Amino acid sequence: MKIVLLGAPGCGKGTQASHIADRYNLPHISTGDIFREIIGSGTELGLEIKRIIDGGNLCPDHLTVEIVKQRLAKPDCRKGYILDGFPRNINQAIALEEFSSPDVVLNLHIELDKIEKRITGRRNCTKCGNSFHIDFIGNTMRCPRCGNQLMIRDDDNPASVKERLRVYASQTAPLIEYYEKLNKISTIDADKTIAGVFEQIVKVLG
Ligand code: AMP
């Protein structure tokens, strides 16, 4: 099963993708995580990507599409995958249709005014990559799953979040109509508990 997760920043795509990956035994491919790895490599390209991401903008399509194309060509994607954060605009969606047409697109819907609180309370694990909200874990900086250090993403600050939401509305939200026309989209109410959102996803995926 080839699955795409769509949704605004902070809607819970990463968390749900990791649950889907566990349940259906599919690789979880997050373009954001791939870019953060490149940043971690400390190369010239990494520095350039960091500047783009911290500003809340999208990385160039040619680079992003090539990274995803190469990743989906790996053997673990033969039985399917979960794409988290790709495509993020119509160009990328058209490219994806050409090299690996998804079976289902899950649109995690949440009102945009709820997003800011979700993102600014977010803590990410530096080791296992899971994210948590301070409403549930309090002020700890230890990962409740693996015990490693939690961090706050550099782009989870109010100015970046504002820009990311603007980019989402202008470039990513039009994908909803794009996938509706292809009859591939299912809308999920993402303003529920993690378990409540996952339950809806399982109903769609079967
Ligand atoms: P995410 O972890 O999905 O929130 O992504 C973090 C950042 O990585 C985004 O704000 C973008 O700057 C960049 N990024 C992730 N996926 C894409 C994509 N498909 N196209 C362009 N930039 C992306």
PDB file of C-alpha atoms and ligand atoms in Angstrom:
ATOM      1  CA  MET A   1       0.000   0.000   0.000  1.00  0.00           C
ATOM      2  CA  LYS A   2       1.384   3.378  -1.057  1.00  0.00           C
ATOM      3  CA  ILE A   3       0.140   6.033   1.341  1.00  0.00           C
ATOM      4  CA  VAL A   4       0.529   9.817   1.322  1.00  0.00           C
ATOM      5  CA  LEU A   5      -0.172  11.855   4.461  1.00  0.00           C
ATOM      6  CA  LEU A   6      -1.317  15.390   3.777  1.00  0.00           C
ATOM      7  CA  GLY A   7      -1.932  18.107   6.317  1.00  0.00           C
ATOM      8  CA  ALA A   8      -0.791  21.409   7.764  1.00  0.00           C
ATOM      9  CA  PRO A   9       2.392  21.588   9.855  1.00  0.00           C
ATOM     10  CA  GLY A  10       1.640  20.375  13.366  1.00  0.00           C
ATOM     11  CA  CYS A  11      -1.440  18.336  12.411  1.00  0.00           C
ATOM     12  CA  GLY A  12       0.200  15.133  13.668  1.00  0.00           C
ATOM     13  CA  LYS A  13       1.421  13.624  10.375  1.00  0.00           C
ATOM     14  CA  GLY A  14       4.691  12.345  11.846  1.00  0.00           C
ATOM     15  CA  THR A  15       3.050  10.712  14.849  1.00  0.00           C
ATOM     16  CA  GLN A  16       0.369   9.014  12.770  1.00  0.00           C
ATOM     17  CA  ALA A  17       2.904   7.952  10.122  1.00  0.00           C
ATOM     18  CA  SER A  18       4.959   6.174  12.760  1.00  0.00           C
ATOM     19  CA  HIS A  19       1.832   4.348  14.060  1.00  0.00           C
ATOM     20  CA  ILE A  20       0.847   3.337  10.511  1.00  0.00           C
ATOM     21  CA  ALA A  21       4.413   2.135   9.883  1.00  0.00           C
ATOM     22  CA  ASP A  22       4.253  -0.105  12.990  1.00  0.00           C
ATOM     23  CA  ARG A  23       0.790  -1.488  12.266  1.00  0.00           C
ATOM     24  CA  TYR A  24       1.189  -2.136   8.527  1.00  0.00           C
ATOM     25  CA  ASN A  25       4.932  -2.778   8.498  1.00  0.00           C
ATOM     26  CA  LEU A  26       5.694  -0.101   5.921  1.00  0.00           C
ATOM     27  CA  PRO A  27       8.670   2.285   5.749  1.00  0.00           C
ATOM     28  CA  HIS A  28       7.940   5.786   7.074  1.00  0.00           C
ATOM     29  CA  ILE A  29       9.527   8.321   4.763  1.00  0.00           C
ATOM     30  CA  SER A  30       9.590  11.876   6.080  1.00  0.00           C
ATOM     31  CA  THR A  31      11.173  14.447   3.784  1.00  0.00           C
ATOM     32  CA  GLY A  32      11.554  16.766   6.792  1.00  0.00           C
ATOM     33  CA  ASP A  33      13.600  14.072   8.602  1.00  0.00           C
ATOM     34  CA  ILE A  34      15.721  13.492   5.488  1.00  0.00           C
ATOM     35  CA  PHE A  35      16.441  17.226   5.253  1.00  0.00           C
ATOM     36  CA  ARG A  36      17.290  17.392   8.976  1.00  0.00           C
ATOM     37  CA  GLU A  37      19.773  14.535   8.435  1.00  0.00           C
ATOM     38  CA  ILE A  38      21.385  16.464   5.584  1.00  0.00           C
ATOM     39  CA  ILE A  39      21.596  19.517   7.872  1.00  0.00           C
ATOM     40  CA  GLY A  40      23.275  17.321  10.495  1.00  0.00           C
ATOM     41  CA  SER A  41      25.962  16.348   7.990  1.00  0.00           C
ATOM     42  CA  GLY A  42      27.295  19.923   8.202  1.00  0.00           C
ATOM     43  CA  THR A  43      27.899  20.236   4.445  1.00  0.00           C
ATOM     44  CA  GLU A  44      27.417  23.342   2.301  1.00  0.00           C
ATOM     45  CA  LEU A  45      24.105  21.849   1.073  1.00  0.00           C
ATOM     46  CA  GLY A  46      23.100  21.260   4.703  1.00  0.00           C
ATOM     47  CA  LEU A  47      23.686  24.913   5.560  1.00  0.00           C
ATOM     48  CA  GLU A  48      21.613  26.034   2.572  1.00  0.00           C
ATOM     49  CA  ILE A  49      18.762  23.687   3.548  1.00  0.00           C
ATOM     50  CA  LYS A  50      18.877  24.900   7.148  1.00  0.00           C
ATOM     51  CA  ARG A  51      18.478  28.496   5.996  1.00  0.00           C
ATOM     52  CA  ILE A  52      15.425  27.547   3.906  1.00  0.00           C
ATOM     53  CA  ILE A  53      13.785  25.403   6.603  1.00  0.00           C
ATOM     54  CA  ASP A  54      14.376  27.897   9.423  1.00  0.00           C
ATOM     55  CA  GLY A  55      12.741  30.572   7.266  1.00  0.00           C
ATOM     56  CA  GLY A  56       9.650  28.371   6.959  1.00  0.00           C
ATOM     57  CA  ASN A  57      10.026  27.963   3.174  1.00  0.00           C
ATOM     58  CA  LEU A  58      10.034  24.895   0.949  1.00  0.00           C
ATOM     59  CA  CYS A  59      13.249  23.309  -0.296  1.00  0.00           C
ATOM     60  CA  PRO A  60      13.664  23.319  -4.108  1.00  0.00           C
ATOM     61  CA  ASP A  61      11.427  20.872  -5.985  1.00  0.00           C
ATOM     62  CA  HIS A  62      14.216  19.364  -8.129  1.00  0.00           C
ATOM     63  CA  LEU A  63      16.212  18.404  -5.035  1.00  0.00           C
ATOM     64  CA  THR A  64      13.183  17.182  -3.049  1.00  0.00           C
ATOM     65  CA  VAL A  65      11.753  15.126  -5.914  1.00  0.00           C
ATOM     66  CA  GLU A  66      15.136  13.503  -6.619  1.00  0.00           C
ATOM     67  CA  ILE A  67      15.596  12.577  -2.935  1.00  0.00           C
ATOM     68  CA  VAL A  68      12.141  10.966  -2.773  1.00  0.00           C
ATOM     69  CA  LYS A  69      12.560   9.188  -6.116  1.00  0.00           C
ATOM     70  CA  GLN A  70      15.823   7.608  -4.944  1.00  0.00           C
ATOM     71  CA  ARG A  71      14.371   6.654  -1.561  1.00  0.00           C
ATOM     72  CA  LEU A  72      11.277   4.991  -3.095  1.00  0.00           C
ATOM     73  CA  ALA A  73      13.514   2.955  -5.410  1.00  0.00           C
ATOM     74  CA  LYS A  74      15.002   1.138  -2.394  1.00  0.00           C
ATOM     75  CA  PRO A  75      13.935  -2.490  -1.839  1.00  0.00           C
ATOM     76  CA  ASP A  76      12.046  -1.819   1.419  1.00  0.00           C
ATOM     77  CA  CYS A  77       9.520   0.284  -0.548  1.00  0.00           C
ATOM     78  CA  ARG A  78       8.558  -2.562  -2.868  1.00  0.00           C
ATOM     79  CA  LYS A  79       5.487  -3.436  -0.817  1.00  0.00           C
ATOM     80  CA  GLY A  80       4.573   0.203  -0.242  1.00  0.00           C
ATOM     81  CA  TYR A  81       5.418   3.169   1.977  1.00  0.00           C
ATOM     82  CA  ILE A  82       4.063   6.096   3.961  1.00  0.00           C
ATOM     83  CA  LEU A  83       5.093   9.469   2.640  1.00  0.00           C
ATOM     84  CA  ASP A  84       5.028  12.117   5.376  1.00  0.00           C
ATOM     85  CA  GLY A  85       5.539  15.672   4.107  1.00  0.00           C
ATOM     86  CA  PHE A  86       5.727  14.899   0.386  1.00  0.00           C
ATOM     87  CA  PRO A  87       4.259  16.061  -1.936  1.00  0.00           C
ATOM     88  CA  ARG A  88       3.906  19.632  -0.689  1.00  0.00           C
ATOM     89  CA  ASN A  89       2.882  21.313  -3.926  1.00  0.00           C
ATOM     90  CA  ILE A  90       1.291  20.447  -7.275  1.00  0.00           C
ATOM     91  CA  ASN A  91       4.649  20.113  -9.095  1.00  0.00           C
ATOM     92  CA  GLN A  92       5.810  17.471  -6.620  1.00  0.00           C
ATOM     93  CA  ALA A  93       2.457  15.634  -6.830  1.00  0.00           C
ATOM     94  CA  ILE A  94       2.697  15.465 -10.630  1.00  0.00           C
ATOM     95  CA  ALA A  95       6.271  14.157 -10.371  1.00  0.00           C
ATOM     96  CA  LEU A  96       5.187  11.511  -7.858  1.00  0.00           C
ATOM     97  CA  GLU A  97       2.366  10.305 -10.149  1.00  0.00           C
ATOM     98  CA  GLU A  98       5.038   9.722 -12.779  1.00  0.00           C
ATOM     99  CA  PHE A  99       7.390   7.549 -10.744  1.00  0.00           C
ATOM    100  CA  SER A 100       5.144   6.019  -8.034  1.00  0.00           C
ATOM    101  CA  SER A 101       1.423   6.763  -8.050  1.00  0.00           C
ATOM    102  CA  PRO A 102       0.039   6.574  -4.463  1.00  0.00           C
ATOM    103  CA  ASP A 103      -2.980   4.353  -3.669  1.00  0.00           C
ATOM    104  CA  VAL A 104      -4.444   6.487  -0.928  1.00  0.00           C
ATOM    105  CA  VAL A 105      -4.016  10.028   0.374  1.00  0.00           C
ATOM    106  CA  LEU A 106      -5.019  10.743   3.965  1.00  0.00           C
ATOM    107  CA  ASN A 107      -5.798  14.385   4.590  1.00  0.00           C
ATOM    108  CA  LEU A 108      -5.344  15.118   8.308  1.00  0.00           C
ATOM    109  CA  HIS A 109      -7.670  18.064   8.761  1.00  0.00           C
ATOM    110  CA  ILE A 110      -7.434  20.556  11.620  1.00  0.00           C
ATOM    111  CA  GLU A 111      -8.515  24.189  11.883  1.00  0.00           C
ATOM    112  CA  LEU A 112      -5.462  26.396  11.309  1.00  0.00           C
ATOM    113  CA  ASP A 113      -6.052  28.462  14.488  1.00  0.00           C
ATOM    114  CA  LYS A 114      -5.372  25.330  16.601  1.00  0.00           C
ATOM    115  CA  ILE A 115      -1.990  24.713  14.951  1.00  0.00           C
ATOM    116  CA  GLU A 116       0.172  27.343  16.610  1.00  0.00           C
ATOM    117  CA  LYS A 117      -0.405  25.964  20.119  1.00  0.00           C
ATOM    118  CA  ARG A 118       0.306  22.452  18.884  1.00  0.00           C
ATOM    119  CA  ILE A 119       3.624  23.414  17.300  1.00  0.00           C
ATOM    120  CA  THR A 120       4.940  25.726  19.985  1.00  0.00           C
ATOM    121  CA  GLY A 121       4.386  23.015  22.650  1.00  0.00           C
ATOM    122  CA  ARG A 122       6.129  20.358  20.581  1.00  0.00           C
ATOM    123  CA  ARG A 123       9.252  18.490  21.736  1.00  0.00           C
ATOM    124  CA  ASN A 124      11.152  16.158  19.403  1.00  0.00           C
ATOM    125  CA  CYS A 125      13.354  13.242  20.328  1.00  0.00           C
ATOM    126  CA  THR A 126      16.908  13.532  19.013  1.00  0.00           C
ATOM    127  CA  LYS A 127      17.214   9.723  18.830  1.00  0.00           C
ATOM    128  CA  CYS A 128      13.906   8.010  17.943  1.00  0.00           C
ATOM    129  CA  GLY A 129      12.432  11.029  16.113  1.00  0.00           C
ATOM    130  CA  ASN A 130       9.049  10.877  17.874  1.00  0.00           C
ATOM    131  CA  SER A 131       7.379  14.098  18.911  1.00  0.00           C
ATOM    132  CA  PHE A 132       5.371  14.878  22.037  1.00  0.00           C
ATOM    133  CA  HIS A 133       3.351  17.802  23.383  1.00  0.00           C
ATOM    134  CA  ILE A 134       4.074  19.478  26.709  1.00  0.00           C
ATOM    135  CA  ASP A 135       0.351  19.187  27.596  1.00  0.00           C
ATOM    136  CA  PHE A 136       0.968  15.433  27.888  1.00  0.00           C
ATOM    137  CA  ILE A 137       4.602  15.121  29.002  1.00  0.00           C
ATOM    138  CA  GLY A 138       5.058  18.307  31.066  1.00  0.00           C
ATOM    139  CA  ASN A 139       8.426  20.065  31.181  1.00  0.00           C
ATOM    140  CA  THR A 140      10.659  17.018  30.876  1.00  0.00           C
ATOM    141  CA  MET A 141      13.383  17.037  28.202  1.00  0.00           C
ATOM    142  CA  ARG A 142      13.707  13.197  28.300  1.00  0.00           C
ATOM    143  CA  CYS A 143      11.946  11.163  25.625  1.00  0.00           C
ATOM    144  CA  PRO A 144       9.093   9.118  27.191  1.00  0.00           C
ATOM    145  CA  ARG A 145       9.641   6.410  24.559  1.00  0.00           C
ATOM    146  CA  CYS A 146      13.407   5.883  24.473  1.00  0.00           C
ATOM    147  CA  GLY A 147      14.792   8.060  27.289  1.00  0.00           C
ATOM    148  CA  ASN A 148      17.043  10.188  25.064  1.00  0.00           C
ATOM    149  CA  GLN A 149      17.244  13.982  24.914  1.00  0.00           C
ATOM    150  CA  LEU A 150      14.248  15.954  23.606  1.00  0.00           C
ATOM    151  CA  MET A 151      14.746  19.168  21.630  1.00  0.00           C
ATOM    152  CA  ILE A 152      12.712  22.014  20.191  1.00  0.00           C
ATOM    153  CA  ARG A 153      13.020  22.270  16.399  1.00  0.00           C
ATOM    154  CA  ASP A 154      14.669  25.493  15.194  1.00  0.00           C
ATOM    155  CA  ASP A 155      11.720  26.068  12.838  1.00  0.00           C
ATOM    156  CA  ASP A 156       9.125  25.655  15.627  1.00  0.00           C
ATOM    157  CA  ASN A 157       9.288  29.365  16.496  1.00  0.00           C
ATOM    158  CA  PRO A 158       6.406  31.833  15.933  1.00  0.00           C
ATOM    159  CA  ALA A 159       7.922  33.568  12.842  1.00  0.00           C
ATOM    160  CA  SER A 160       8.709  30.282  11.031  1.00  0.00           C
ATOM    161  CA  VAL A 161       5.355  28.789  11.985  1.00  0.00           C
ATOM    162  CA  LYS A 162       3.553  31.808  10.512  1.00  0.00           C
ATOM    163  CA  GLU A 163       5.466  31.412   7.232  1.00  0.00           C
ATOM    164  CA  ARG A 164       4.977  27.618   7.157  1.00  0.00           C
ATOM    165  CA  LEU A 165       1.216  28.096   7.540  1.00  0.00           C
ATOM    166  CA  ARG A 166       1.207  30.677   4.740  1.00  0.00           C
ATOM    167  CA  VAL A 167       3.159  28.279   2.489  1.00  0.00           C
ATOM    168  CA  TYR A 168       0.791  25.451   3.437  1.00  0.00           C
ATOM    169  CA  ALA A 169      -2.302  27.483   2.499  1.00  0.00           C
ATOM    170  CA  SER A 170      -0.907  28.711  -0.821  1.00  0.00           C
ATOM    171  CA  GLN A 171       1.065  25.656  -2.037  1.00  0.00           C
ATOM    172  CA  THR A 172       0.024  22.495  -0.165  1.00  0.00           C
ATOM    173  CA  ALA A 173      -3.719  22.925   0.454  1.00  0.00           C
ATOM    174  CA  PRO A 174      -4.455  22.907  -3.336  1.00  0.00           C
ATOM    175  CA  LEU A 175      -3.339  19.246  -3.274  1.00  0.00           C
ATOM    176  CA  ILE A 176      -6.635  18.382  -1.572  1.00  0.00           C
ATOM    177  CA  GLU A 177      -8.535  19.261  -4.730  1.00  0.00           C
ATOM    178  CA  TYR A 178      -5.850  17.648  -6.895  1.00  0.00           C
ATOM    179  CA  TYR A 179      -6.254  14.287  -5.119  1.00  0.00           C
ATOM    180  CA  GLU A 180     -10.046  14.641  -4.896  1.00  0.00           C
ATOM    181  CA  LYS A 181     -10.097  14.741  -8.698  1.00  0.00           C
ATOM    182  CA  LEU A 182      -7.989  11.548  -8.744  1.00  0.00           C
ATOM    183  CA  ASN A 183     -10.439   9.988  -6.266  1.00  0.00           C
ATOM    184  CA  LYS A 184      -7.665   9.119  -3.841  1.00  0.00           C
ATOM    185  CA  ILE A 185      -8.322  11.294  -0.813  1.00  0.00           C
ATOM    186  CA  SER A 186      -9.900  10.472   2.544  1.00  0.00           C
ATOM    187  CA  THR A 187     -10.309  13.222   5.107  1.00  0.00           C
ATOM    188  CA  ILE A 188      -9.482  12.436   8.722  1.00  0.00           C
ATOM    189  CA  ASP A 189     -10.484  14.640  11.665  1.00  0.00           C
ATOM    190  CA  ALA A 190      -7.056  15.352  13.180  1.00  0.00           C
ATOM    191  CA  ASP A 191      -8.451  17.359  16.106  1.00  0.00           C
ATOM    192  CA  LYS A 192      -8.783  14.207  18.241  1.00  0.00           C
ATOM    193  CA  THR A 193      -6.505  12.188  20.506  1.00  0.00           C
ATOM    194  CA  ILE A 194      -3.647  10.276  18.836  1.00  0.00           C
ATOM    195  CA  ALA A 195      -5.653   7.048  19.281  1.00  0.00           C
ATOM    196  CA  GLY A 196      -8.831   8.708  17.983  1.00  0.00           C
ATOM    197  CA  VAL A 197      -7.087   9.870  14.809  1.00  0.00           C
ATOM    198  CA  PHE A 198      -5.401   6.500  14.301  1.00  0.00           C
ATOM    199  CA  GLU A 199      -8.746   4.685  14.662  1.00  0.00           C
ATOM    200  CA  GLN A 200     -10.166   6.700  11.748  1.00  0.00           C
ATOM    201  CA  ILE A 201      -7.063   5.934   9.663  1.00  0.00           C
ATOM    202  CA  VAL A 202      -7.350   2.202  10.282  1.00  0.00           C
ATOM    203  CA  LYS A 203     -10.999   2.324   9.166  1.00  0.00           C
ATOM    204  CA  VAL A 204      -9.881   3.839   5.862  1.00  0.00           C
ATOM    205  CA  LEU A 205      -6.867   1.567   5.329  1.00  0.00           C
ATOM    206  CA  GLY A 206      -8.622  -1.591   6.518  1.00  0.00           C
TER     207      GLY A 206
HETATM  208  P1  AMP B   1       8.375  18.749   8.239  1.00  0.00           P
HETATM  209  O1  AMP B   1       9.270  17.979   9.159  1.00  0.00           O
HETATM  210  O2  AMP B   1       7.559  17.868   7.345  1.00  0.00           O
HETATM  211  O3  AMP B   1       7.539  19.774   8.969  1.00  0.00           O
HETATM  212  O4  AMP B   1       9.350  19.566   7.258  1.00  0.00           O
HETATM  213  C1  AMP B   1      10.233  20.540   7.759  1.00  0.00           C
HETATM  214  C2  AMP B   1      10.679  21.438   6.629  1.00  0.00           C
HETATM  215  O5  AMP B   1      11.399  20.672   5.645  1.00  0.00           O
HETATM  216  C3  AMP B   1       9.562  22.128   5.851  1.00  0.00           C
HETATM  217  O6  AMP B   1       9.073  23.286   6.496  1.00  0.00           O
HETATM  218  C4  AMP B   1      10.281  22.442   4.544  1.00  0.00           C
HETATM  219  O7  AMP B   1      11.156  23.553   4.695  1.00  0.00           O
HETATM  220  C5  AMP B   1      11.147  21.202   4.341  1.00  0.00           C
HETATM  221  N1  AMP B   1      10.409  20.183   3.570  1.00  0.00           N
HETATM  222  C6  AMP B   1       9.906  19.004   4.028  1.00  0.00           C
HETATM  223  N2  AMP B   1       9.267  18.349   3.053  1.00  0.00           N
HETATM  224  C7  AMP B   1       9.359  19.131   1.942  1.00  0.00           C
HETATM  225  C8  AMP B   1       8.888  19.015   0.605  1.00  0.00           C
HETATM  226  N3  AMP B   1       8.150  17.962   0.203  1.00  0.00           N
HETATM  227  N4  AMP B   1       9.194  20.014  -0.260  1.00  0.00           N
HETATM  228  C9  AMP B   1       9.929  21.072   0.113  1.00  0.00           C
HETATM  229  N5  AMP B   1      10.386  21.252   1.362  1.00  0.00           N
HETATM  230  C10 AMP B   1      10.104  20.302   2.279  1.00  0.00           C
END
